[in-house]
PDB file of C-alpha atoms and ligand atoms in Angstrom:
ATOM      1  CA  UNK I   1    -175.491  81.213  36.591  1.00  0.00           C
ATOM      2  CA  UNK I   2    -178.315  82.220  33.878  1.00  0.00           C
ATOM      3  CA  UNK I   3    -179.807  84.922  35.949  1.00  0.00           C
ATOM      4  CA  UNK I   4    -182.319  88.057  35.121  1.00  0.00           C
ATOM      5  CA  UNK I   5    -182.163  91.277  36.953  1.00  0.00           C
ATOM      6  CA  UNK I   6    -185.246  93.384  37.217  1.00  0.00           C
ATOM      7  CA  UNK I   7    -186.302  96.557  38.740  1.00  0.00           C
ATOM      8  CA  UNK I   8    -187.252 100.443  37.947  1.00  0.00           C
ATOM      9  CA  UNK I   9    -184.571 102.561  36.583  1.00  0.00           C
ATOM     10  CA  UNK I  10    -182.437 103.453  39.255  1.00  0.00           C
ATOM     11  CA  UNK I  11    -182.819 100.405  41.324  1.00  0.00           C
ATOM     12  CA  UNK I  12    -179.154  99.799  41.184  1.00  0.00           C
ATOM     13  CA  UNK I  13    -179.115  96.910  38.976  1.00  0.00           C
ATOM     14  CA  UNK I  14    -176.094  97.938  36.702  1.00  0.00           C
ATOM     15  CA  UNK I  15    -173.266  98.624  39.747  1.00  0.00           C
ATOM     16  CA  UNK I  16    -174.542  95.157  41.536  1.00  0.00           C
ATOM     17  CA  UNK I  17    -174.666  93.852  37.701  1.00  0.00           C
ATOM     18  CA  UNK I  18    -171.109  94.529  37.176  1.00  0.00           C
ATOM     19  CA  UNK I  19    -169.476  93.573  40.228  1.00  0.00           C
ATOM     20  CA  UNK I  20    -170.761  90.009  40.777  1.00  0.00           C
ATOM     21  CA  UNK I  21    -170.193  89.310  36.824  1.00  0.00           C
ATOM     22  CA  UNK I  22    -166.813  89.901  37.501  1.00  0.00           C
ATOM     23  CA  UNK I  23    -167.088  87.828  41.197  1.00  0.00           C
ATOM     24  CA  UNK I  24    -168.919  84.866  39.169  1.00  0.00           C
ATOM     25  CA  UNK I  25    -167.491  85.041  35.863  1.00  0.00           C
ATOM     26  CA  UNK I  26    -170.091  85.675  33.582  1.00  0.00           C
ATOM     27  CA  UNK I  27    -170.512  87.903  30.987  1.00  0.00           C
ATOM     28  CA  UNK I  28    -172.818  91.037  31.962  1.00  0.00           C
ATOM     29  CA  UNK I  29    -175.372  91.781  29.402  1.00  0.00           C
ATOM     30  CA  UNK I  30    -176.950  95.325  29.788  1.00  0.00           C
ATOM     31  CA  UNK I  31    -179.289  96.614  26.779  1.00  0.00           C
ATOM     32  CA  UNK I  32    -179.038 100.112  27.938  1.00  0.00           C
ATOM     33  CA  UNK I  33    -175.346 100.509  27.832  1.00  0.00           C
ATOM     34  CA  UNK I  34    -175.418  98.094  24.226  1.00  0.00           C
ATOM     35  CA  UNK I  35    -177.981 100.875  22.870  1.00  0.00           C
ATOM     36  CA  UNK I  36    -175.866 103.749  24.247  1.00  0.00           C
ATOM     37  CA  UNK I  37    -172.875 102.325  22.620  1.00  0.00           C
ATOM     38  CA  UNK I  38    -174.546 102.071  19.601  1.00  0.00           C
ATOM     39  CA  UNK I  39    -175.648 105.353  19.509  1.00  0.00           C
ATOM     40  CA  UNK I  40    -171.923 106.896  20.512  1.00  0.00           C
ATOM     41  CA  UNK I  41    -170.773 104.951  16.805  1.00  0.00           C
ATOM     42  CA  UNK I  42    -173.671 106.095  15.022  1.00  0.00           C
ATOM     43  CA  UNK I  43    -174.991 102.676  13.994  1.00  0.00           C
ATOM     44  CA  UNK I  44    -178.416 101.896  11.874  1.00  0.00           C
ATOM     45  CA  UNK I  45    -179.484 100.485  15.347  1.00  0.00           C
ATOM     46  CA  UNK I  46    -178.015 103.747  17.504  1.00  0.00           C
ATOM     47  CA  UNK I  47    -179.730 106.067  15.208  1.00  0.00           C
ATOM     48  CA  UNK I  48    -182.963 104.043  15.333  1.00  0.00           C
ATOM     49  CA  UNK I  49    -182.658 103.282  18.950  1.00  0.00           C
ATOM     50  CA  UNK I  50    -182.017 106.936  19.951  1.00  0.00           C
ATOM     51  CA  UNK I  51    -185.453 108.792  19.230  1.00  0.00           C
ATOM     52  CA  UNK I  52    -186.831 106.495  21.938  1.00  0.00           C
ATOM     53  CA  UNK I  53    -183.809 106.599  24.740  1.00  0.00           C
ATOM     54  CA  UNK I  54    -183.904 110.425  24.702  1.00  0.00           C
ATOM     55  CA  UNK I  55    -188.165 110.227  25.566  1.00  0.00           C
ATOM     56  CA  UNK I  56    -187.568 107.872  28.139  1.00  0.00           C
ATOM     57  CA  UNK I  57    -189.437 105.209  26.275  1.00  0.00           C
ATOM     58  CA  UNK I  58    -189.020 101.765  25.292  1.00  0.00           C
ATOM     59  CA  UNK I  59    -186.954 100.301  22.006  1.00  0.00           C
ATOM     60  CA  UNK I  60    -189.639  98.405  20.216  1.00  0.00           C
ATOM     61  CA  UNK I  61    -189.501  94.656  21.249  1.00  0.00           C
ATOM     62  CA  UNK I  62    -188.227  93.402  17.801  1.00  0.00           C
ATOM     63  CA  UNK I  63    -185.396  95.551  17.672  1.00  0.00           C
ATOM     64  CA  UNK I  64    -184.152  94.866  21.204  1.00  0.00           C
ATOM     65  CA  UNK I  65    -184.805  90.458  20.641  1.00  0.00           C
ATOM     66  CA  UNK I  66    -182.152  90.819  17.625  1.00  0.00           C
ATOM     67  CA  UNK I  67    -179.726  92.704  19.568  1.00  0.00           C
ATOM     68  CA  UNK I  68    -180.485  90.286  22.460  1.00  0.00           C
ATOM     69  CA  UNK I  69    -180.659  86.653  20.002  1.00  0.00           C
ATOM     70  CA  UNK I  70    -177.053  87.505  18.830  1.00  0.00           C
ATOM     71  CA  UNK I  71    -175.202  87.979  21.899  1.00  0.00           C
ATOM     72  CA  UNK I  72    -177.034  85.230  23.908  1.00  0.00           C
ATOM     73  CA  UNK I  73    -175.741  82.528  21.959  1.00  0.00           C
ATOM     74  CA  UNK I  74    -171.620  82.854  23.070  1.00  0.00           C
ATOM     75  CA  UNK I  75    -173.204  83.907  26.239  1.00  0.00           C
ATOM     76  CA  UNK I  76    -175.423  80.952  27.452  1.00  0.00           C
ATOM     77  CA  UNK I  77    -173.076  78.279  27.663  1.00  0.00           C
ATOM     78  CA  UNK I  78    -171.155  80.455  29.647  1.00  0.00           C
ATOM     79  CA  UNK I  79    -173.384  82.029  31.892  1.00  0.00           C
ATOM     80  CA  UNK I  80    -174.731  85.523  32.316  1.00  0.00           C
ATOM     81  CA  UNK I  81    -176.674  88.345  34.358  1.00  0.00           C
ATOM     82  CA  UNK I  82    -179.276  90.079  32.207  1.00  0.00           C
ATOM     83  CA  UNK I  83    -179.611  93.736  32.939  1.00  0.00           C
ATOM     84  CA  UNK I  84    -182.327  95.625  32.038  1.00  0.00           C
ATOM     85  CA  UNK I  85    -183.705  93.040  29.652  1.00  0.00           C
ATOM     86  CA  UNK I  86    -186.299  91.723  29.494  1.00  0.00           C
ATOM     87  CA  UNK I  87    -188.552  95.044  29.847  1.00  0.00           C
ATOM     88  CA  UNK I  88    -191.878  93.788  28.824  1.00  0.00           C
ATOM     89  CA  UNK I  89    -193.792  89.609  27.954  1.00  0.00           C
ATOM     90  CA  UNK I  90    -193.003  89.898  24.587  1.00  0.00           C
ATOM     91  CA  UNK I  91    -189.460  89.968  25.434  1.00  0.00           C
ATOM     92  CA  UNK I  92    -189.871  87.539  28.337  1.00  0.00           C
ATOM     93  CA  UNK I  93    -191.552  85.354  25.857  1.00  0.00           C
ATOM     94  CA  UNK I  94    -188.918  85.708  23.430  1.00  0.00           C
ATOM     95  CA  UNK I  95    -186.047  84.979  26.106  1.00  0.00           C
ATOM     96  CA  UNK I  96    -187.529  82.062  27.257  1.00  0.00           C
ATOM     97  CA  UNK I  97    -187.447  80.926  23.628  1.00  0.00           C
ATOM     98  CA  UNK I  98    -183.952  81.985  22.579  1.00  0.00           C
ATOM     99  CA  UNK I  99    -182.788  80.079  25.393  1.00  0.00           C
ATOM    100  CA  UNK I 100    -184.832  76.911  24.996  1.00  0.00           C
ATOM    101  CA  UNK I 101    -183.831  76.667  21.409  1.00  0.00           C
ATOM    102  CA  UNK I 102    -180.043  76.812  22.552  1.00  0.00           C
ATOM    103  CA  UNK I 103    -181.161  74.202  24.951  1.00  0.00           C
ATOM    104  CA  UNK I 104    -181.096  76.447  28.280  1.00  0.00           C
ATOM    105  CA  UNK I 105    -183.162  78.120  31.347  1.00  0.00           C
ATOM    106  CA  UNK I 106    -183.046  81.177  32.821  1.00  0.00           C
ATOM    107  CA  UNK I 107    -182.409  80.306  36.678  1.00  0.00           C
ATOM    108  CA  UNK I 108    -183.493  83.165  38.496  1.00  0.00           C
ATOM    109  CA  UNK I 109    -184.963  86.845  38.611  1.00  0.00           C
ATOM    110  CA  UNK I 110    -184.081  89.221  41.254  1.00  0.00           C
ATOM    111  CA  UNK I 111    -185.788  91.741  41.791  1.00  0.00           C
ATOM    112  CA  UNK I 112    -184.722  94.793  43.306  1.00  0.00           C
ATOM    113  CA  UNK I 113    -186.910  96.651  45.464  1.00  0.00           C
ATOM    114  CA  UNK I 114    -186.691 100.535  45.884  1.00  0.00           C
ATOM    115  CA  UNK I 115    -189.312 103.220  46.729  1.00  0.00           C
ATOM    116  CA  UNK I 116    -190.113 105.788  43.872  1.00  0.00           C
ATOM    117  CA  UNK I 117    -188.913 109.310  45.760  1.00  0.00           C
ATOM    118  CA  UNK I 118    -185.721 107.442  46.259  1.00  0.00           C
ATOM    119  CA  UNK I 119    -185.447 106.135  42.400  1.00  0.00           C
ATOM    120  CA  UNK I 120    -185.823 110.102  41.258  1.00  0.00           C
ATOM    121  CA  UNK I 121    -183.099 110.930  44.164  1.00  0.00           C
ATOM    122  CA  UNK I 122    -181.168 108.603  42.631  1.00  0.00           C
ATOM    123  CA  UNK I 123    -181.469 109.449  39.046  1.00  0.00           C
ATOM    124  CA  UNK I 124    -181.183 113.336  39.047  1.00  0.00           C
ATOM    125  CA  UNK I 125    -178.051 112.834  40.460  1.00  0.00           C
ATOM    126  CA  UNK I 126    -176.758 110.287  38.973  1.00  0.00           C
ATOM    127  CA  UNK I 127    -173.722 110.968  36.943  1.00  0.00           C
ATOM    128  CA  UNK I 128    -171.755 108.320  34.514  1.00  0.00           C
ATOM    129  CA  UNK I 129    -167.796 108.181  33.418  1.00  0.00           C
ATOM    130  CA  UNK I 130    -167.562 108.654  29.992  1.00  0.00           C
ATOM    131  CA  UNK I 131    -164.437 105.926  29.680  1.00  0.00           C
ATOM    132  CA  UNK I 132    -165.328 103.328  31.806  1.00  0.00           C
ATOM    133  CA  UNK I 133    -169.043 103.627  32.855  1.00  0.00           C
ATOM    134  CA  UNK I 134    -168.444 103.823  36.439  1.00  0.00           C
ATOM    135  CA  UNK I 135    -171.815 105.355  37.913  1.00  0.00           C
ATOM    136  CA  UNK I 136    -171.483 107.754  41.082  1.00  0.00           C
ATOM    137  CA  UNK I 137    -173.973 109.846  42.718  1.00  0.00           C
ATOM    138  CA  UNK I 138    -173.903 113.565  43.552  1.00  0.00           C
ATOM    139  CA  UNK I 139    -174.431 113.531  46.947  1.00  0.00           C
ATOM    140  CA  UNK I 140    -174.381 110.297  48.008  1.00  0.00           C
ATOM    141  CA  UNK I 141    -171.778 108.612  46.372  1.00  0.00           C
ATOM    142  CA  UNK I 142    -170.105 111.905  45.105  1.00  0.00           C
ATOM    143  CA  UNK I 143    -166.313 111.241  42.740  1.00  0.00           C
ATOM    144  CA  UNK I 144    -163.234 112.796  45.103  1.00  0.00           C
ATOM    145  CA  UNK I 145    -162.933 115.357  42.770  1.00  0.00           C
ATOM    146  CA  UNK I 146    -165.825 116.791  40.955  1.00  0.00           C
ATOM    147  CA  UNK I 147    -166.751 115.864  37.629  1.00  0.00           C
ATOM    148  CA  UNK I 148    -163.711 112.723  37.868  1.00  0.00           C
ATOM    149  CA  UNK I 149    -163.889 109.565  37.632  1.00  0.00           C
ATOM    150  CA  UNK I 150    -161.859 108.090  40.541  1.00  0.00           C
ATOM    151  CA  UNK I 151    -161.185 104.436  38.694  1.00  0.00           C
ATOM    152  CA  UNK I 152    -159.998 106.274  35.321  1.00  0.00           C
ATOM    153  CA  UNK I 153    -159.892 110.475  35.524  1.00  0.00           C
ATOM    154  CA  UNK I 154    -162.372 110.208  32.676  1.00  0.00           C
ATOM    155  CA  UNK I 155    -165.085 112.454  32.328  1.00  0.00           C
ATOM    156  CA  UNK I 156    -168.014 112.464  34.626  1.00  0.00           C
ATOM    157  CA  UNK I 157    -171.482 112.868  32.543  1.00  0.00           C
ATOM    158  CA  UNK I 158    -175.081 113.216  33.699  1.00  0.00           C
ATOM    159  CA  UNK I 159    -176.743 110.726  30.799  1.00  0.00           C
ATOM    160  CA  UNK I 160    -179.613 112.499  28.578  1.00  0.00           C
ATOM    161  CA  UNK I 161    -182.362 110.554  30.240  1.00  0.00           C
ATOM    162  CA  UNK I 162    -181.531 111.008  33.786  1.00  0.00           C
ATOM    163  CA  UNK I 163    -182.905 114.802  33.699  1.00  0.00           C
ATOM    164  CA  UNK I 164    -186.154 114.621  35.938  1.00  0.00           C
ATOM    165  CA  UNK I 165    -189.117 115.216  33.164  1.00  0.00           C
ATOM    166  CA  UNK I 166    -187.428 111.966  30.923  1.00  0.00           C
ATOM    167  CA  UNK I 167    -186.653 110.298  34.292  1.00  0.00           C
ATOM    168  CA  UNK I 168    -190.696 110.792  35.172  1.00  0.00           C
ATOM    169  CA  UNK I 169    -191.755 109.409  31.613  1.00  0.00           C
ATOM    170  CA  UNK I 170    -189.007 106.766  32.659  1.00  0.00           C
ATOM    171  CA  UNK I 171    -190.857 105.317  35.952  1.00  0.00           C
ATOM    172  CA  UNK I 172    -194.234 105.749  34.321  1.00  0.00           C
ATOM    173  CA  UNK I 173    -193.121 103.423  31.192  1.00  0.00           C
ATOM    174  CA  UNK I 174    -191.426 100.770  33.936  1.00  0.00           C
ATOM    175  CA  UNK I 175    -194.985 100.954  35.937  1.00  0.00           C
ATOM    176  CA  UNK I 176    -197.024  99.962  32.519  1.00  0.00           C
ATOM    177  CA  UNK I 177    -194.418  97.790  30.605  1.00  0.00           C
ATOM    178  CA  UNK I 178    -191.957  96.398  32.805  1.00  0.00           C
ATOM    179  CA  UNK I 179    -193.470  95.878  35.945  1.00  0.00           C
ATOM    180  CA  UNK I 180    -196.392  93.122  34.589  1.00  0.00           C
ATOM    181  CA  UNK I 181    -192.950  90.993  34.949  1.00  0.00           C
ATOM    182  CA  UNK I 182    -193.096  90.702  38.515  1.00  0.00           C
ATOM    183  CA  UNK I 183    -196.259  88.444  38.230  1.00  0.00           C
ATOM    184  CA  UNK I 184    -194.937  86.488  34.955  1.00  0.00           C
ATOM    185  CA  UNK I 185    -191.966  85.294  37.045  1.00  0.00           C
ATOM    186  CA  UNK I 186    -193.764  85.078  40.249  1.00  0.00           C
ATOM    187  CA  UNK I 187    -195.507  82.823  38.579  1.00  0.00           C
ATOM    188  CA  UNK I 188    -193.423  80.656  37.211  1.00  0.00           C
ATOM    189  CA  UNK I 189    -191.275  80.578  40.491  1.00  0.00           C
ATOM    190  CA  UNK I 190    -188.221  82.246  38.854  1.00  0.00           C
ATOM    191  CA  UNK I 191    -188.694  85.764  41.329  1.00  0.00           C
ATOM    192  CA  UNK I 192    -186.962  86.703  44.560  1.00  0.00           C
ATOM    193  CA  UNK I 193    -186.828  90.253  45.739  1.00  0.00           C
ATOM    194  CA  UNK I 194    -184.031  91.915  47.901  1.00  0.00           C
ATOM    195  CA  UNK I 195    -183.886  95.400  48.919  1.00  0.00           C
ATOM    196  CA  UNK I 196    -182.698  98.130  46.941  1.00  0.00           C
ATOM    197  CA  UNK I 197    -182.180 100.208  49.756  1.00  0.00           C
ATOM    198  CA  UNK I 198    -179.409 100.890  51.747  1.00  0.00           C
ATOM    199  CA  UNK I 199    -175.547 100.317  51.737  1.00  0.00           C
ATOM    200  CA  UNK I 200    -174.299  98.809  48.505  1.00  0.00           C
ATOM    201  CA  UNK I 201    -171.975  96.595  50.400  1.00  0.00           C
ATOM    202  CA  UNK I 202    -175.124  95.105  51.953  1.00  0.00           C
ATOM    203  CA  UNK I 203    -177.415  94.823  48.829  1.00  0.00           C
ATOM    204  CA  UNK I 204    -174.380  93.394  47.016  1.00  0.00           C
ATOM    205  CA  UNK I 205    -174.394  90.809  49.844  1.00  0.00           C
ATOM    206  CA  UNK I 206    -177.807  89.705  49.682  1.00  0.00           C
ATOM    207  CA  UNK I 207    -177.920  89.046  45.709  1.00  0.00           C
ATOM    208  CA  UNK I 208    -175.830  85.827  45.775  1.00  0.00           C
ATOM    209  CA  UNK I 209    -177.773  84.212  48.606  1.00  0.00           C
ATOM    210  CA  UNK I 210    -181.242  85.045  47.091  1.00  0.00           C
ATOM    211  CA  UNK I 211    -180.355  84.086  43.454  1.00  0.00           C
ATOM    212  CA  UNK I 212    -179.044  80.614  44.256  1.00  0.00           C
ATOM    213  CA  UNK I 213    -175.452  81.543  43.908  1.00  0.00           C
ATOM    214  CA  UNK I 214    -173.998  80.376  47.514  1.00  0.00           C
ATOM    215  CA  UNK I 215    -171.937  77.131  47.424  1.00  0.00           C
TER     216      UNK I 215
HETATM  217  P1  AMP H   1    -181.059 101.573  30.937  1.00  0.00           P
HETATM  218  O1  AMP H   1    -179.629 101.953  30.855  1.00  0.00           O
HETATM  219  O2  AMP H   1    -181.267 100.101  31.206  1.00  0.00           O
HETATM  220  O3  AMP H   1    -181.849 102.440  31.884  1.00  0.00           O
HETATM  221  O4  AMP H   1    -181.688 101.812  29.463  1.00  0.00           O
HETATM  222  C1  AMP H   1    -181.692 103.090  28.873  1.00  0.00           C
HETATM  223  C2  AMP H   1    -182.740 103.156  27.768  1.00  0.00           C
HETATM  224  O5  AMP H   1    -182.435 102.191  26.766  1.00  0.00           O
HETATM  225  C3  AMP H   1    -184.167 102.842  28.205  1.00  0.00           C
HETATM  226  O6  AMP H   1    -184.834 103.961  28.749  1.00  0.00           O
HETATM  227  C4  AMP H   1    -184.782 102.388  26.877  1.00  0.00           C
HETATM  228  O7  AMP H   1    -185.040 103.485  26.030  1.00  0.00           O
HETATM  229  C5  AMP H   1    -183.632 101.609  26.251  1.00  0.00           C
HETATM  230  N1  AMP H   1    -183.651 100.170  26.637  1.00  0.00           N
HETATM  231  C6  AMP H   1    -182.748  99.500  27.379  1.00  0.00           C
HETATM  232  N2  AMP H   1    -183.081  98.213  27.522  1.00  0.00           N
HETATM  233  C7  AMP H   1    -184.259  98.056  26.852  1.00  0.00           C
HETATM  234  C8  AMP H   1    -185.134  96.957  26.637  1.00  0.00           C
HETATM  235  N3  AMP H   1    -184.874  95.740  27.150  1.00  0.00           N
HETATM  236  N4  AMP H   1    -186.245  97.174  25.903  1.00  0.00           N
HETATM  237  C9  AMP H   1    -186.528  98.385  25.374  1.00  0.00           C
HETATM  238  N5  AMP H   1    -185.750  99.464  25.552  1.00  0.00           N
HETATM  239  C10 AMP H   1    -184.613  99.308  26.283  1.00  0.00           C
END
């Protein structure tokens, strides 16, 4: 499985992104939580990357292609799920590249569908384990005891750009950057679409049979 997921921030791509990596054994590649990492070590990239995580806005394109051209070499031949990359056609362009020169395709894009009240719902209260990234939600997916994490005890953060004014900027920059990539993969017949919405059990269940991935 070479596959792409793509959505707003807050679509739920990351907790679906994780679980069936695991389920199809692939690696998961996620950009944001390779940029937040940097950051924590207080890399050249972290440090560069940072200015433009904390606005809400984008990495530029040619810093987030050599992040993406090193680690997509040990992971093609092995198969992967994309998350939250590519964010723009320059990057599409430059995926579609990187994989032809190792000789590969991407095999599908899902896209997950969610309504924008619900993304900011989601967002505000969104809150992250500092040890092993496991997401949780205030309300609706709320830790059994406040502020930890029920896989690890570590400690439950809410991240810098999930306060509402960034996570605004956030959905505005997805609208003018990211979303063109519904119609580049529509296009070339790479898209499907599943909900967003509703149970996670049910979401999760709907991923495999619209990607391909049911044998
Ligand atoms: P995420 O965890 O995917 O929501 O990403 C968090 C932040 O990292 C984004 O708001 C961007 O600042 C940056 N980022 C992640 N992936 C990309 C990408 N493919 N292109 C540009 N910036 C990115």
């Amino acid at each position: 499985m070479r596959v792409a997921f793509l959505g707003p921030p807050g679509a739920g791509k990351g907790t679906q992104a994780r679980d069936l990596a695991q389920e199809w054994r692939v690696l998961h590649l996620a950009t944001g939580d390779m940029l937040r990492e940097a950051v924590a070590t207080g890399s050249p990239l972290g440090r560069e990357a940072k200015t433009y995580m904390d606005q809400g806005a984008l990495v530029p394109d040619d810093v987030i292609i050599r992040m993406m051209a090193e680690r997509l070499g040990a992971a093609a031949s092995r198969g992967f799920i994309l998350d939250g990359f590519p964010r723009t056609i320059a990057q599409a362009e430059a995926l579609a590249r990187l994989l032809k020169d190792l000789g590969q395709t991407l095999d599908t894009v899902v896209y997950f569908d969610v309504s924008e009240p619900e993304l900011l719902r989601r967002l505000t209260g969104r809150r992250v384990c500092r040890k092993c990234g496991h997401t949780y939600h205030l309300t609706s997916n709320p830790p059994k005891r406040p502020g930890v994490c029920d896989a690890c005890g570590g400690e439950l953060y809410q991240r810098d750009d999930d306060t509402e004014a960034t996570v605004r900027n956030r959905l505005e920059v997805y609208r003018r950057q990211t979303a063109p990539l519904l119609d580049y993969y529509r296009q070339r017949n790479l898209l499907v679409t599943v909900s967003g919405e509703g149970p996670l059990a049910t979401i999760r269940d709907a991923i495999p049979a619209a990607a391909g991935a049911v044998r």
